[in-house]
């Protein structure tokens, strides 16, 4: 069974600095997708970034990048130039099966609460 | 474009009561799912569906029923609510068939069972 681990319950970062949120995963499927979601205090789940297991390059989306180390089974989220609005819960998630496969349920880690200090 | 719509946003139940959380999406997504979110435990999958007439269990299915009679709707039923079912519930949908498909979430439903 797939498993996602986020070992940092809480993180603090100074405004304008970079921060790395850790995520490790466990799967026996060679094909999978890794996702990061942000949940602000308002409660909605916001998709941030995606990395496929066969992608050769690390994914980037604006200030977000994913440090993908396949051999270590880690998919850390890097937020550059932190802003006060980045304060939120961040969830790492994985979905097995990139090819046609109906059983693509998404599993989540426990989350990391990031607080950006002014 | 409404996306994923959940109702109600808030609900208080007494132990033993039943209720249905509604979820509808207008994106023609084959895949729909229900999660519950509890402090320190992230989101845990309750049930999911890959199309009308097809449902399957996730990590924590006990105490919940689902059905999928249309592509658009995926209601979650609590037949006899228990205090342990106090949680925030999220419905989410996506295209099916690939682990690359992004889940789109509803706004969540906060349920309290007394």
Short mmCIF file of C-alpha atoms in Angstrom, two decimals:
data_model
loop_
_atom_site.label_atom_id
_atom_site.label_comp_id
_atom_site.label_asym_id
_atom_site.label_seq_id
_atom_site.Cartn_x
_atom_site.Cartn_y
_atom_site.Cartn_z
CA UNK A 1 0.00 0.00 0.00
CA UNK A 2 1.17 3.46 -0.76
CA UNK A 3 2.31 5.60 2.13
CA UNK A 4 3.22 9.27 2.41
CA UNK A 5 5.28 10.66 5.27
CA UNK A 6 5.67 14.30 6.24
CA UNK A 7 7.93 14.44 9.27
CA UNK A 8 7.63 18.17 10.02
CA UNK A 9 4.40 18.97 11.85
CA UNK A 10 5.31 22.66 11.89
CA UNK A 11 7.86 24.93 10.23
CA UNK A 12 8.75 28.59 10.60
CA UNK A 13 10.39 30.75 7.97
CA UNK A 14 11.30 34.41 7.78
CA UNK A 15 9.56 36.43 5.12
CA UNK A 16 11.52 36.53 1.84
CA UNK A 17 13.56 33.45 2.74
CA UNK A 18 13.28 30.01 1.12
CA UNK A 19 11.88 27.00 2.92
CA UNK A 20 11.85 23.26 2.19
CA UNK A 21 8.98 21.04 3.27
CA UNK A 22 9.87 17.36 3.41
CA UNK A 23 7.93 14.47 1.92
CA UNK A 24 8.89 10.84 1.54
CA UNK A 25 6.78 8.17 -0.04
CA UNK A 26 6.65 4.44 -0.39
CA UNK A 27 5.31 2.56 -3.39
CA UNK A 28 6.11 -0.55 -5.38
CA UNK A 29 4.53 0.88 -8.52
CA UNK A 30 7.12 2.34 -10.93
CA UNK A 31 4.48 4.73 -12.29
CA UNK A 32 3.11 7.37 -9.98
CA UNK A 33 2.39 11.04 -9.60
CA UNK A 34 3.34 13.26 -6.70
CA UNK A 35 1.35 16.33 -5.73
CA UNK A 36 1.51 19.19 -3.28
CA UNK A 37 -1.57 20.99 -2.01
CA UNK A 38 -1.90 24.09 0.12
CA UNK A 39 -4.67 24.55 2.67
CA UNK A 40 -4.94 28.11 4.02
CA UNK A 41 -6.89 28.89 7.18
CA UNK A 42 -10.02 29.32 5.07
CA UNK A 43 -9.95 25.57 4.52
CA UNK A 44 -9.93 25.07 0.78
CA UNK A 45 -7.46 22.70 -0.87
CA UNK A 46 -5.33 24.40 -3.51
CA UNK A 47 -3.23 22.39 -5.97
CA UNK A 48 0.34 23.71 -6.20
CA UNK A 49 2.60 21.41 -8.19
CA UNK A 50 2.87 17.98 -9.78
CA UNK A 51 5.78 15.62 -10.51
CA UNK A 52 5.54 12.41 -12.49
CA UNK A 53 7.78 9.48 -11.64
CA UNK A 54 9.23 9.42 -15.14
CA UNK A 55 9.85 13.15 -15.35
CA UNK A 56 13.55 13.82 -15.81
CA UNK A 57 13.46 17.36 -14.51
CA UNK A 58 12.17 18.75 -11.24
CA UNK A 59 8.81 20.46 -11.57
CA UNK A 60 8.57 24.21 -11.05
CA UNK A 61 5.56 26.51 -10.78
CA UNK A 62 6.43 30.12 -10.04
CA UNK A 63 7.92 30.26 -6.54
CA UNK A 64 7.26 26.55 -5.99
CA UNK A 65 9.63 23.81 -7.02
CA UNK A 66 9.69 20.14 -6.27
CA UNK A 67 13.00 18.55 -5.32
CA UNK A 68 12.42 15.03 -6.65
CA UNK A 69 14.92 12.38 -5.57
CA UNK A 70 13.55 9.15 -6.95
CA UNK A 71 16.13 6.79 -5.46
CA UNK A 72 15.47 8.24 -2.00
CA UNK A 73 11.72 8.33 -2.65
CA UNK A 74 11.51 11.93 -1.60
CA UNK A 75 9.54 14.81 -3.10
CA UNK A 76 10.31 17.92 -1.10
CA UNK A 77 8.53 21.19 -1.80
CA UNK A 78 10.71 24.28 -1.99
CA UNK A 79 9.08 27.69 -1.62
CA UNK A 80 11.34 30.54 -2.58
CA UNK A 81 10.99 34.13 -1.35
CA UNK A 82 8.35 33.29 1.27
CA UNK A 83 5.41 35.63 1.65
CA UNK A 84 3.03 36.11 4.57
CA UNK A 85 0.29 34.59 2.44
CA UNK A 86 2.25 31.33 2.29
CA UNK A 87 1.30 30.61 5.90
CA UNK A 88 -0.86 27.50 5.60
CA UNK A 89 -0.96 23.72 5.87
CA UNK A 90 0.85 21.92 3.09
CA UNK A 91 0.03 18.38 2.06
CA UNK A 92 2.08 15.97 -0.01
CA UNK A 93 0.10 13.35 -1.92
CA UNK A 94 0.68 10.48 -4.30
CA UNK A 95 -1.34 8.75 -6.95
CA UNK A 96 -0.15 5.44 -8.36
CA UNK A 97 -0.46 4.42 -12.00
CA UNK A 98 0.34 6.84 -14.81
CA UNK A 99 -0.92 4.61 -17.57
CA UNK A 100 -4.53 3.65 -18.13
CA UNK A 101 -5.55 2.31 -14.74
CA UNK A 102 -8.82 3.10 -13.03
CA UNK A 103 -7.53 2.50 -9.53
CA UNK A 104 -5.84 5.84 -9.12
CA UNK A 105 -6.86 6.90 -5.64
CA UNK A 106 -4.81 9.70 -4.09
CA UNK A 107 -3.28 9.31 -0.64
CA UNK A 108 -2.07 12.17 1.53
CA UNK A 109 0.54 12.79 4.17
CA UNK A 110 -0.32 14.27 7.57
CA UNK A 111 0.70 17.75 6.49
CA UNK A 112 3.13 20.48 7.58
CA UNK A 113 1.94 23.76 9.02
CA UNK A 114 4.11 26.57 7.67
CA UNK A 115 4.22 29.92 9.43
CA UNK A 116 5.89 32.85 7.71
CA UNK A 117 7.23 35.46 10.11
CA UNK A 118 7.36 39.14 9.10
CA UNK B 1 -17.98 27.09 -13.78
CA UNK B 2 -18.93 25.76 -10.32
CA UNK B 3 -16.33 22.95 -10.07
CA UNK B 4 -17.07 20.70 -7.07
CA UNK B 5 -20.02 21.71 -4.90
CA UNK B 6 -20.56 20.27 -1.44
CA UNK B 7 -23.60 20.73 0.77
CA UNK B 8 -24.12 21.41 3.59
CA UNK B 9 -21.10 23.41 4.77
CA UNK B 10 -21.91 22.80 8.41
CA UNK B 11 -24.00 20.16 10.15
CA UNK B 12 -24.58 19.12 13.74
CA UNK B 13 -26.01 15.67 14.39
CA UNK B 14 -26.91 13.64 17.43
CA UNK B 15 -25.46 10.17 17.87
CA UNK B 16 -27.49 7.66 15.88
CA UNK B 17 -28.94 10.12 13.40
CA UNK B 18 -28.43 9.67 9.70
CA UNK B 19 -27.55 12.20 7.07
CA UNK B 20 -26.23 12.60 3.55
CA UNK B 21 -23.44 14.87 2.43
CA UNK B 22 -24.04 15.94 -1.13
CA UNK B 23 -21.34 16.35 -3.76
CA UNK B 24 -21.79 17.45 -7.35
CA UNK B 25 -19.29 18.31 -10.06
CA UNK B 26 -19.84 19.89 -13.46
CA UNK B 27 -16.50 19.04 -15.07
CA UNK B 28 -17.50 15.66 -16.48
CA UNK B 29 -14.98 13.95 -14.23
CA UNK B 30 -15.18 10.18 -14.07
CA UNK B 31 -13.34 9.91 -10.74
CA UNK B 32 -14.92 11.16 -7.53
CA UNK B 33 -13.88 10.60 -3.94
CA UNK B 34 -14.61 11.45 -0.33
CA UNK B 35 -11.99 12.26 2.29
CA UNK B 36 -12.16 13.10 5.94
CA UNK B 37 -9.68 15.46 7.57
CA UNK B 38 -8.79 15.15 11.21
CA UNK B 39 -6.07 17.08 13.07
CA UNK B 40 -2.64 15.49 12.68
CA UNK B 41 -3.90 12.83 10.28
CA UNK B 42 -4.07 14.61 6.97
CA UNK B 43 -6.78 13.55 4.56
CA UNK B 44 -7.92 9.96 4.66
CA UNK B 45 -9.80 8.37 1.80
CA UNK B 46 -13.26 7.06 2.66
CA UNK B 47 -14.72 5.91 -0.67
CA UNK B 48 -14.13 6.58 -4.30
CA UNK B 49 -15.75 5.98 -7.66
CA UNK B 50 -14.37 5.74 -11.18
CA UNK B 51 -17.72 6.10 -12.91
CA UNK B 52 -21.47 5.74 -12.62
CA UNK B 53 -22.37 2.47 -10.95
CA UNK B 54 -18.81 1.81 -9.70
CA UNK B 55 -17.65 2.48 -6.14
CA UNK B 56 -14.83 1.20 -4.00
CA UNK B 57 -13.59 1.51 -0.44
CA UNK B 58 -10.69 3.65 0.67
CA UNK B 59 -8.73 3.62 3.94
CA UNK B 60 -11.58 4.37 6.36
CA UNK B 61 -14.89 3.19 4.86
CA UNK B 62 -16.62 1.89 7.99
CA UNK B 63 -19.79 3.78 8.90
CA UNK B 64 -20.15 5.37 5.47
CA UNK B 65 -22.07 4.42 2.33
CA UNK B 66 -21.80 5.83 -1.16
CA UNK B 67 -23.49 5.38 -4.50
CA UNK B 68 -22.85 6.80 -7.95
CA UNK B 69 -25.96 6.84 -10.10
CA UNK B 70 -24.79 9.70 -12.32
CA UNK B 71 -21.44 11.08 -13.43
CA UNK B 72 -22.15 14.36 -11.66
CA UNK B 73 -23.20 13.26 -8.18
CA UNK B 74 -21.49 11.27 -5.43
CA UNK B 75 -23.35 11.47 -2.10
CA UNK B 76 -21.85 10.22 1.16
CA UNK B 77 -24.28 8.68 3.65
CA UNK B 78 -23.83 8.29 7.37
CA UNK B 79 -26.42 5.72 8.43
CA UNK B 80 -25.96 6.01 12.20
CA UNK B 81 -23.66 8.88 13.16
CA UNK B 82 -21.08 8.42 15.90
CA UNK B 83 -18.94 11.05 17.69
CA UNK B 84 -15.88 9.51 15.98
CA UNK B 85 -17.30 10.76 12.69
CA UNK B 86 -16.91 14.39 13.78
CA UNK B 87 -14.61 15.72 11.09
CA UNK B 88 -14.26 17.91 8.04
CA UNK B 89 -15.30 16.09 4.89
CA UNK B 90 -14.01 16.86 1.43
CA UNK B 91 -15.32 15.69 -1.88
CA UNK B 92 -12.88 15.71 -4.79
CA UNK B 93 -12.99 14.80 -8.46
CA UNK B 94 -10.70 14.33 -11.43
CA UNK B 95 -10.45 12.69 -14.78
CA UNK B 96 -9.85 8.97 -14.34
CA UNK B 97 -7.25 6.74 -15.84
CA UNK B 98 -3.94 8.26 -14.80
CA UNK B 99 -2.00 9.06 -11.70
CA UNK B 100 -1.12 12.38 -13.30
CA UNK B 101 -4.64 13.74 -12.96
CA UNK B 102 -5.06 16.53 -10.43
CA UNK B 103 -7.84 16.28 -7.87
CA UNK B 104 -10.17 19.27 -7.63
CA UNK B 105 -11.68 19.68 -4.18
CA UNK B 106 -14.94 21.02 -2.86
CA UNK B 107 -14.96 23.62 -0.10
CA UNK B 108 -15.49 21.03 2.64
CA UNK B 109 -18.30 20.14 5.05
CA UNK B 110 -17.78 20.40 8.79
CA UNK B 111 -19.74 17.73 10.66
CA UNK B 112 -20.14 17.58 14.42
CA UNK B 113 -21.71 14.54 16.06
CA UNK B 114 -22.82 15.06 19.65
#
